[in-house]
PDB file of C-alpha atoms and ligand atoms in Angstrom:
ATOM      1  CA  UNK A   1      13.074 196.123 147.399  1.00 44.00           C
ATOM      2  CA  UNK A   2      10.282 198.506 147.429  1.00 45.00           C
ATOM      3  CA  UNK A   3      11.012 200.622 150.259  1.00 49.00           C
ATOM      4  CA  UNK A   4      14.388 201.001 149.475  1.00 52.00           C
ATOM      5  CA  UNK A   5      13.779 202.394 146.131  1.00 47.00           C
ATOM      6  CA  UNK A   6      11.425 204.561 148.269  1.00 45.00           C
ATOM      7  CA  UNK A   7      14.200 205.654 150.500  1.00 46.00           C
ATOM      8  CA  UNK A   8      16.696 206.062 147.984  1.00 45.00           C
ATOM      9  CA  UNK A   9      14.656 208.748 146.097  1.00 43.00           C
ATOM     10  CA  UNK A  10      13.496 210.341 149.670  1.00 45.00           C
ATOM     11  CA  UNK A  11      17.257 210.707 150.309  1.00 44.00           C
ATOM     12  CA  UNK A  12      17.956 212.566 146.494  1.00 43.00           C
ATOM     13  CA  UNK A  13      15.415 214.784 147.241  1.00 40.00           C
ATOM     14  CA  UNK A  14      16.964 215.380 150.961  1.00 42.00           C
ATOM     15  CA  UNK A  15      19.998 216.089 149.386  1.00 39.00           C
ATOM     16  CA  UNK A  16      19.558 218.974 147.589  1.00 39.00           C
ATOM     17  CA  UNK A  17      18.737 220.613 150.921  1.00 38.00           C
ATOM     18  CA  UNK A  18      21.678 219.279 152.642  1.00 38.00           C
ATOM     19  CA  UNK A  19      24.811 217.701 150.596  1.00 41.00           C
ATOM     20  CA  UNK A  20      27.197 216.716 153.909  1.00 39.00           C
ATOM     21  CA  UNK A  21      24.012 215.398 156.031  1.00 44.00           C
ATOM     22  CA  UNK A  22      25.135 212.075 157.710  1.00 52.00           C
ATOM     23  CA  UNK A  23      22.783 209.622 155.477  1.00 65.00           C
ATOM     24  CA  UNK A  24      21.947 206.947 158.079  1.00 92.00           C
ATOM     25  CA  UNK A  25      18.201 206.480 157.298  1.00 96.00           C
ATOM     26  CA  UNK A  26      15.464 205.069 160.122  1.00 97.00           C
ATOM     27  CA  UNK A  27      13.416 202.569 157.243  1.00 98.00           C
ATOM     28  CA  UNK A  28      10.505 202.298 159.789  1.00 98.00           C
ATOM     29  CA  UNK A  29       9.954 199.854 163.267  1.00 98.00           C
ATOM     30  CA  UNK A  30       9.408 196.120 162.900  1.00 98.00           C
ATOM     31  CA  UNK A  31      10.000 193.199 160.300  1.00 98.00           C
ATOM     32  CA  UNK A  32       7.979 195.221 157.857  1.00 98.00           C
ATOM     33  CA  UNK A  33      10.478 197.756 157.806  1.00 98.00           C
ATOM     34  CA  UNK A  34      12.935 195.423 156.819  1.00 98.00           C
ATOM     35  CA  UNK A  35      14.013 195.760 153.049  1.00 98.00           C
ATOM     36  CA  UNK A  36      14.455 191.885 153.031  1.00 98.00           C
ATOM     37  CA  UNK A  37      16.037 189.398 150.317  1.00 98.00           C
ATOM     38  CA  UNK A  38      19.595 190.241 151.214  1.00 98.00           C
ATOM     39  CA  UNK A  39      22.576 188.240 150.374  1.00 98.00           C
ATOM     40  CA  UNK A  40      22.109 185.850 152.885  1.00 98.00           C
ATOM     41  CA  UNK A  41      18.510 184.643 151.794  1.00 98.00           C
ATOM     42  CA  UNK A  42      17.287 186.348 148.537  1.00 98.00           C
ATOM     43  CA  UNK A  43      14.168 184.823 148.300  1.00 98.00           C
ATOM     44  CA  UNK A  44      12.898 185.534 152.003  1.00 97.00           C
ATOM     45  CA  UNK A  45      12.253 181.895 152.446  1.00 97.00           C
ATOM     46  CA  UNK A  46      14.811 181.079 155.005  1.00 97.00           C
ATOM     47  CA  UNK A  47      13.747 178.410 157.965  1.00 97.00           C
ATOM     48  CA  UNK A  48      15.378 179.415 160.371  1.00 96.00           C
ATOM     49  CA  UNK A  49      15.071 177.091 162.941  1.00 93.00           C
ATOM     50  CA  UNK A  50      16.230 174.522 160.722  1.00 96.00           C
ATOM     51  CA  UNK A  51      18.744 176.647 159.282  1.00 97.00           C
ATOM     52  CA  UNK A  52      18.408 175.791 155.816  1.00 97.00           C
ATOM     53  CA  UNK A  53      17.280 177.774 152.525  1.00 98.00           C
ATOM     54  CA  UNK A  54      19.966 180.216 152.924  1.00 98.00           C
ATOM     55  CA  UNK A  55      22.633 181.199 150.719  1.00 98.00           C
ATOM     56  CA  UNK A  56      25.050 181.703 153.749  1.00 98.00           C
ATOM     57  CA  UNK A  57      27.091 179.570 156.279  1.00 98.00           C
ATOM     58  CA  UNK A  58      26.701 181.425 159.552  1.00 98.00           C
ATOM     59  CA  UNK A  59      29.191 181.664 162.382  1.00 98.00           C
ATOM     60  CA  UNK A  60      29.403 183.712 165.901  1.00 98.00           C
ATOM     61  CA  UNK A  61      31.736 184.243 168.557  1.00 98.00           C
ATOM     62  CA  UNK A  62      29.324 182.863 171.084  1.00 97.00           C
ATOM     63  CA  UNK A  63      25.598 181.188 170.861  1.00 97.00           C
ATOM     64  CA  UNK A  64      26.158 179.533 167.114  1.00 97.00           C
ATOM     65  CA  UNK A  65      22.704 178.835 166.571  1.00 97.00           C
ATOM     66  CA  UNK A  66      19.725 180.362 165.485  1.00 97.00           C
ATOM     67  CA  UNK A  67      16.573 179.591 168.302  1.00 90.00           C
ATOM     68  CA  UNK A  68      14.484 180.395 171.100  1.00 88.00           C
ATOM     69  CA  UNK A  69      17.594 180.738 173.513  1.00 92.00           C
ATOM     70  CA  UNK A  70      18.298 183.938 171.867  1.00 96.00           C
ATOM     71  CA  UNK A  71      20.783 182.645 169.487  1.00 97.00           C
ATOM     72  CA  UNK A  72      23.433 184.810 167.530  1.00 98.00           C
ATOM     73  CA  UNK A  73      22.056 184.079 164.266  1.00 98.00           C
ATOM     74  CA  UNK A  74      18.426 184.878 165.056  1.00 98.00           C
ATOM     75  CA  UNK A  75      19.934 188.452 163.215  1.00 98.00           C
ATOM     76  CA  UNK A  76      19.799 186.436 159.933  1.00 98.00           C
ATOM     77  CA  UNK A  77      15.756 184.846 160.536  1.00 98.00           C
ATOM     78  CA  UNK A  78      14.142 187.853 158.472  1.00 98.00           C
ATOM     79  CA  UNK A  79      12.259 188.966 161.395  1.00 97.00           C
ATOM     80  CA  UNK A  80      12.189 191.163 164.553  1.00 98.00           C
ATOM     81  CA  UNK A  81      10.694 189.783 167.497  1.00 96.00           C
ATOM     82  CA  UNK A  82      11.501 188.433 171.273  1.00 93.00           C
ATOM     83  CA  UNK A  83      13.485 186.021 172.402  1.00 91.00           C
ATOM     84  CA  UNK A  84      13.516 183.383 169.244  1.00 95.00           C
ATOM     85  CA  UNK A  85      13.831 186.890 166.650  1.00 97.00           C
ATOM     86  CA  UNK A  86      16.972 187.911 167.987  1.00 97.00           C
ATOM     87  CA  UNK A  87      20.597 187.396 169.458  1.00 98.00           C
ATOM     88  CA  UNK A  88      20.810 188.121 173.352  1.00 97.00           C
ATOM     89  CA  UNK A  89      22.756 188.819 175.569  1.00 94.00           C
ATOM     90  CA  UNK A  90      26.770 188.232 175.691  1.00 92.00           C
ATOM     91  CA  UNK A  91      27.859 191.446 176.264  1.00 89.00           C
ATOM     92  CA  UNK A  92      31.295 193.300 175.348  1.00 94.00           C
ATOM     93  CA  UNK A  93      30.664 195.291 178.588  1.00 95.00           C
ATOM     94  CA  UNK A  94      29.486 199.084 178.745  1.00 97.00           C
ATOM     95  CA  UNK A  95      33.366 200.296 178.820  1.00 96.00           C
ATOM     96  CA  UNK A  96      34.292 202.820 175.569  1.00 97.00           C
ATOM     97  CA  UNK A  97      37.271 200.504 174.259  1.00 97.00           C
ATOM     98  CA  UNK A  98      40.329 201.751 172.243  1.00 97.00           C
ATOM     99  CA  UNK A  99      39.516 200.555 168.828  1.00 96.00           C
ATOM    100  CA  UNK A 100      43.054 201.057 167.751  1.00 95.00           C
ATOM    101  CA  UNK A 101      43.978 198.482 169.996  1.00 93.00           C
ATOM    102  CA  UNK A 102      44.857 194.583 169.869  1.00 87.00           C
ATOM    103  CA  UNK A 103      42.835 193.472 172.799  1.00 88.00           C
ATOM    104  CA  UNK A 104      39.520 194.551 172.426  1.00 94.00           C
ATOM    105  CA  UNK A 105      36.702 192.181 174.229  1.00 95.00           C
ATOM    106  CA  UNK A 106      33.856 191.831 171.154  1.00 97.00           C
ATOM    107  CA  UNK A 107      31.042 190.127 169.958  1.00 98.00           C
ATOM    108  CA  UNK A 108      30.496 189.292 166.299  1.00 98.00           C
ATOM    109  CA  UNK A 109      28.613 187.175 164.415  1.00 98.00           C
ATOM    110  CA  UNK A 110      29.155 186.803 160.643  1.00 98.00           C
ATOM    111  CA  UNK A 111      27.757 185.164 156.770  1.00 98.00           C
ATOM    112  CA  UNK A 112      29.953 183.137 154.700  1.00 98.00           C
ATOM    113  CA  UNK A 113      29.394 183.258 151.132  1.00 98.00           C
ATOM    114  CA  UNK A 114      31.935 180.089 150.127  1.00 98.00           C
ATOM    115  CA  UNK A 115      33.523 181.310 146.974  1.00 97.00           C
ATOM    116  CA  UNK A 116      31.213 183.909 145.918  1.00 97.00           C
ATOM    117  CA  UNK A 117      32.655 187.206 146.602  1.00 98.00           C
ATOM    118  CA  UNK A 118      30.055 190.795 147.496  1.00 98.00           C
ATOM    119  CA  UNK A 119      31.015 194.007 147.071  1.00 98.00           C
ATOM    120  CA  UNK A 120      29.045 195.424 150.031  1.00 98.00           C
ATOM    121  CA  UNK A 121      26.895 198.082 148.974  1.00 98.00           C
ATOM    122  CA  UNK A 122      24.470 198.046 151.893  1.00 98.00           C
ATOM    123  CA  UNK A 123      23.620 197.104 155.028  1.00 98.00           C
ATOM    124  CA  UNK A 124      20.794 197.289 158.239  1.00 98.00           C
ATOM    125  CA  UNK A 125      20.618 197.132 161.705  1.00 98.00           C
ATOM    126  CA  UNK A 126      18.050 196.911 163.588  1.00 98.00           C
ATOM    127  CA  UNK A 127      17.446 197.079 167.697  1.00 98.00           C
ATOM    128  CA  UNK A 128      15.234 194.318 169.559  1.00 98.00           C
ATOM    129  CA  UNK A 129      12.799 194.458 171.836  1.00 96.00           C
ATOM    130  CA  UNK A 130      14.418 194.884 175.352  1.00 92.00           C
ATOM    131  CA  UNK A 131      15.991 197.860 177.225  1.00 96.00           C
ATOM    132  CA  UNK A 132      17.747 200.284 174.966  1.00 97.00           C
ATOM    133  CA  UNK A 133      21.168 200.086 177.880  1.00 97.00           C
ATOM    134  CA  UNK A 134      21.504 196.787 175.663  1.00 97.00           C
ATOM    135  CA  UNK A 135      22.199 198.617 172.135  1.00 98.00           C
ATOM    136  CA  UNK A 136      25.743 198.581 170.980  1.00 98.00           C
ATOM    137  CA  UNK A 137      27.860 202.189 170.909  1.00 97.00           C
ATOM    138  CA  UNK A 138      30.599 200.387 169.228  1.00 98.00           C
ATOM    139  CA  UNK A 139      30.916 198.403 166.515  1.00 98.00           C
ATOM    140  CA  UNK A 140      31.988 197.712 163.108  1.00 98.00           C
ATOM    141  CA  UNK A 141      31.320 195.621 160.010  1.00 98.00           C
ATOM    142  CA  UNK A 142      34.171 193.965 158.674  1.00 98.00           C
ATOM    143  CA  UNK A 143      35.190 192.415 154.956  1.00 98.00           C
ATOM    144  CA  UNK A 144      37.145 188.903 154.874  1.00 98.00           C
ATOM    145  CA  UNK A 145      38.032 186.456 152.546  1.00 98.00           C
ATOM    146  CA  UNK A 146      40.204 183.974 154.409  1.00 98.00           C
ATOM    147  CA  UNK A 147      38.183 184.202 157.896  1.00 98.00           C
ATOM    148  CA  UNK A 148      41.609 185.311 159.330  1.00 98.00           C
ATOM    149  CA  UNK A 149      42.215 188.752 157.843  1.00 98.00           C
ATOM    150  CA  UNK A 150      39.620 191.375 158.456  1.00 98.00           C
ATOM    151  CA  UNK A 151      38.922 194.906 156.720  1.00 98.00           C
ATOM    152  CA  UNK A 152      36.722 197.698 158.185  1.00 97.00           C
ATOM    153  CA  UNK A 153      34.397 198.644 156.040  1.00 98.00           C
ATOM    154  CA  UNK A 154      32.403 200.851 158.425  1.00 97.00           C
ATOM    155  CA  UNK A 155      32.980 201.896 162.147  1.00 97.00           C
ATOM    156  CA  UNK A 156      30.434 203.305 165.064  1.00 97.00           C
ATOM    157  CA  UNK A 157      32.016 204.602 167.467  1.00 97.00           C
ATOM    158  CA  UNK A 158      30.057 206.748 169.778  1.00 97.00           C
ATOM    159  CA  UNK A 159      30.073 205.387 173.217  1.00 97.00           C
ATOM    160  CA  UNK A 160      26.962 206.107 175.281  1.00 97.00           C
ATOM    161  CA  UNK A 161      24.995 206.694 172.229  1.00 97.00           C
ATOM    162  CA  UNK A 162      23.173 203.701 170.055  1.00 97.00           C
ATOM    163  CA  UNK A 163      21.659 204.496 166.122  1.00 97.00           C
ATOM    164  CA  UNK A 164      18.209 203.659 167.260  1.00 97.00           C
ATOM    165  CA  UNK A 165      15.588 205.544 169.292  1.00 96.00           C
ATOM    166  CA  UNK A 166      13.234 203.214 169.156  1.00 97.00           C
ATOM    167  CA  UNK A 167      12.306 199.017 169.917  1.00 98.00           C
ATOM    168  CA  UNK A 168      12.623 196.653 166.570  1.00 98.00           C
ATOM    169  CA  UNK A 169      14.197 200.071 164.432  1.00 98.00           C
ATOM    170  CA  UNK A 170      15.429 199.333 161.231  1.00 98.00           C
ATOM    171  CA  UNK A 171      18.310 201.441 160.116  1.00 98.00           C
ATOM    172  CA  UNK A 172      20.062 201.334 156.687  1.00 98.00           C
ATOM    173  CA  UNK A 173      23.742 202.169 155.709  1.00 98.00           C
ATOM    174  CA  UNK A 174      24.396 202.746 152.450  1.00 97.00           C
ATOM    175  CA  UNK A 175      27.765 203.133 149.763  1.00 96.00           C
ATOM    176  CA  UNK A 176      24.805 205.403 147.631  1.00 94.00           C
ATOM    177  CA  UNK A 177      24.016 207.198 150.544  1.00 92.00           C
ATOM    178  CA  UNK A 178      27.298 207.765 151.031  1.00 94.00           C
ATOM    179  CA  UNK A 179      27.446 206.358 154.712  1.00 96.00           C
ATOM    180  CA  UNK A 180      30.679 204.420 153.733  1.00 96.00           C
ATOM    181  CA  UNK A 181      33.198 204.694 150.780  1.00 95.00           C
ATOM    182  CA  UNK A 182      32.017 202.787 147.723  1.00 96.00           C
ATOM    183  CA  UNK A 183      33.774 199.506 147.585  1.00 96.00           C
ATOM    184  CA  UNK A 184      36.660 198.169 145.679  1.00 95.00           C
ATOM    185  CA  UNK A 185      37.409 194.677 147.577  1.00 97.00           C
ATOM    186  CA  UNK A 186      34.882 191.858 147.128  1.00 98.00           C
ATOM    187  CA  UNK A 187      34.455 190.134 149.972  1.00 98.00           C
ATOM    188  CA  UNK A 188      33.321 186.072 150.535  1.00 98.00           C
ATOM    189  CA  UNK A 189      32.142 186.910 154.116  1.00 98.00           C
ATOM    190  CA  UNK A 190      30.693 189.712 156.178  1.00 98.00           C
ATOM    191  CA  UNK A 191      31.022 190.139 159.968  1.00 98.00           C
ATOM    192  CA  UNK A 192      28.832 192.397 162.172  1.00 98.00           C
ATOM    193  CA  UNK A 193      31.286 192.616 165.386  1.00 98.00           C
ATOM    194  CA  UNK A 194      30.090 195.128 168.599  1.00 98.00           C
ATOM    195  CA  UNK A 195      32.318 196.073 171.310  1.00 98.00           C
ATOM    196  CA  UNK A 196      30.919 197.950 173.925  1.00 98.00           C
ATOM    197  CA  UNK A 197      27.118 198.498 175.115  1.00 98.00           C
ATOM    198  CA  UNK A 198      25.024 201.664 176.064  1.00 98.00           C
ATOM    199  CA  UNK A 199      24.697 200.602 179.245  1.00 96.00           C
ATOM    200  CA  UNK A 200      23.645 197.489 180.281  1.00 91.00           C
ATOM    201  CA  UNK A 201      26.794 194.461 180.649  1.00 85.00           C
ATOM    202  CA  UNK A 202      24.412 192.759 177.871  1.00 95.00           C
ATOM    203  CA  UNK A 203      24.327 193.086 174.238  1.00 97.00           C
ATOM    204  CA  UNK A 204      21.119 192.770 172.169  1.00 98.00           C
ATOM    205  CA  UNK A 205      20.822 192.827 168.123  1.00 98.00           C
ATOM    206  CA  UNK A 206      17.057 192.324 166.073  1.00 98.00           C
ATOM    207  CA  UNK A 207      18.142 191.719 162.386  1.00 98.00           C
ATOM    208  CA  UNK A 208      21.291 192.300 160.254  1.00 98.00           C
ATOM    209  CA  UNK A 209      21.180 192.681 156.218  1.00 98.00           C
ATOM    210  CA  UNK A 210      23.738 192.847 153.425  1.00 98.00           C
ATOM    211  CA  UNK A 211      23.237 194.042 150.243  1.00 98.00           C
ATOM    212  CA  UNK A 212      25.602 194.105 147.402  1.00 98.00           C
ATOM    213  CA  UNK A 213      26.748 192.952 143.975  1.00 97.00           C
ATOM    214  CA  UNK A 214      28.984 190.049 142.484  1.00 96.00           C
ATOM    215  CA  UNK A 215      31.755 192.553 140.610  1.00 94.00           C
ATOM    216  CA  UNK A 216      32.596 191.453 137.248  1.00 83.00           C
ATOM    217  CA  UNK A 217      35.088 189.403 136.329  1.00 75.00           C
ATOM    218  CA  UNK A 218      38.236 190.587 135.583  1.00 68.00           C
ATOM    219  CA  UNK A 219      38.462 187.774 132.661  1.00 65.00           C
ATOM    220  CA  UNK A 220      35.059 189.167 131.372  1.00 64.00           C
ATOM    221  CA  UNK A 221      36.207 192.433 131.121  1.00 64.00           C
ATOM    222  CA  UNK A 222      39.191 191.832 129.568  1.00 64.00           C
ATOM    223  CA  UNK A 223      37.405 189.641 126.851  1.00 66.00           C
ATOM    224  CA  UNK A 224      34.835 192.989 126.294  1.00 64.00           C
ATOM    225  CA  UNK A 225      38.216 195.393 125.560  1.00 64.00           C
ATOM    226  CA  UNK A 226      39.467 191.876 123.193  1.00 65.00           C
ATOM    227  CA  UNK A 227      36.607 192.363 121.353  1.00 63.00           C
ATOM    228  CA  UNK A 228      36.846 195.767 121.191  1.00 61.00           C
ATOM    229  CA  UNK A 229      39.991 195.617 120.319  1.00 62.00           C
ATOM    230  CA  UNK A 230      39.285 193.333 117.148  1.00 58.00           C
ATOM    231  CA  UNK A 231      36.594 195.007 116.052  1.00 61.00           C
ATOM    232  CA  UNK A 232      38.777 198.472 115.810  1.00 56.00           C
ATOM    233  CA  UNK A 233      41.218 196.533 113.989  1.00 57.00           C
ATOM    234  CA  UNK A 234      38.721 194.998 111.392  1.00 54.00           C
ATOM    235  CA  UNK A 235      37.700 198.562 110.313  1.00 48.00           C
TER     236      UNK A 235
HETATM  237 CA1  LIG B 301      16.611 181.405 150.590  1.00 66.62          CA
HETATM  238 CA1  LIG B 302      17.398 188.436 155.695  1.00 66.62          CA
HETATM  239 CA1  LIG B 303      15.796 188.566 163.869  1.00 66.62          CA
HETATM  240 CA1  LIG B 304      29.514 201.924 175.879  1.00 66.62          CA
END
């Protein structure tokens, strides 16, 4: 969590030179660069291959697996590499698509926390290692709790244009940073879905991260005011 503590206080001291800059920050190139222990393995020791020592379920619309035939949830294998380091190469196509609409063609792959619920606080991306006509233009990541109903929690949408100018980039989006609204909905699982390409009819991804915090229970709270409130009357 080094770096991002790092970041964090490069981006305070940013700020007071530019309030409304867009906060998306570059962390660096290559699994280095990654802040690592996120949600989905907070003790880095995921095997991937295996597909065990994780604190997630995983699930994609295409290539379930994590491997050397480019599976989807290479994203989630803490590191940024070819072929078995990342997800290649079903594509959504290079086409800008409506968002708006019911029928867009995607790509998505997704964690599933069971019954713990995140409020998502953070997230990366980062590219992998082949042509740059394979970075999405469009996409979103998307809050659920039922695996039915989805919520938007952020949205790219800049067709011809990626986030990354560079191979194995790690980029970080941030609630602090104010890259996205700070979240009120906990959510039990946490899609990544892209649809549309720079400009290449495949789609490539090198890591995905989420970072966030277990809200506090309602019931707790209302026990702390309880107490409060017996203490006041006791005086
Ligand atoms: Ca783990
Ligand atoms: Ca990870
Ligand atoms: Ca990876
Ligand atoms: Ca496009």
């Amino acid at each position: 969590m080094k770096l991002r503590s790092f970041a964090l206080v490069l981006m305070s001291g940013l700020a007071f030179t530019s309030l409304s800059t867009q906060a998306s920050l570059v962390l660096g190139t290559g699994t280095n660069a990654l802040i690592g222990g996120d949600l989905t393995d907070p003790e880095n020791d995921g095997a991937a291959d295996a597909n065990t020592n994780y604190n997630a379920t995983f699930n994609s619309s295409h290539e379930a697996f994590f491997g050397g035939g480019e599976g989807a949830f290479n994203v989630f294998d803490n590191i940024l590499s070819p072929r078995n380091g990342k997800w290649c190469c079903n594509g959504p196509g290079t086409a800008e698509q409506d968002l708006t609409s019911n029928n867009v063609n995607s790509v998505w792959v997704e964690a599933d926390f069971g019954s713990t619920r995140y409020v998502l606080s953070a997230f990366t991306l980062s590219s992998a290692n082949d042509v740059a006509g394979r970075d999405a233009d469009q996409w979103r990541i998307l809050g659920s709790n039922d695996g039915t109903n989805y919520s938007t929690i952020f949205e790219y949408d800049n067709n011809g244009t990626s986030i990354w100018n560079a191979r194995y980039q790690v980029v970080e989006f941030s609630s602090d940073l104010g890259d996205f609204a700070a979240q009120n909905t906990a959510y039990s699982i946490f899609r990544y879905e892209a649809y549309s390409v720079v400009s290449s009819g495949a789609h490539q991804l090198g890591e995905l991260e989420f970072f966030g915090e277990i809200p506090e229970p309602a019931s707790l709270a209302l026990l702390g005011l309880g107490l409060l409130g017996l203490r006041a009357r006791r005086k």
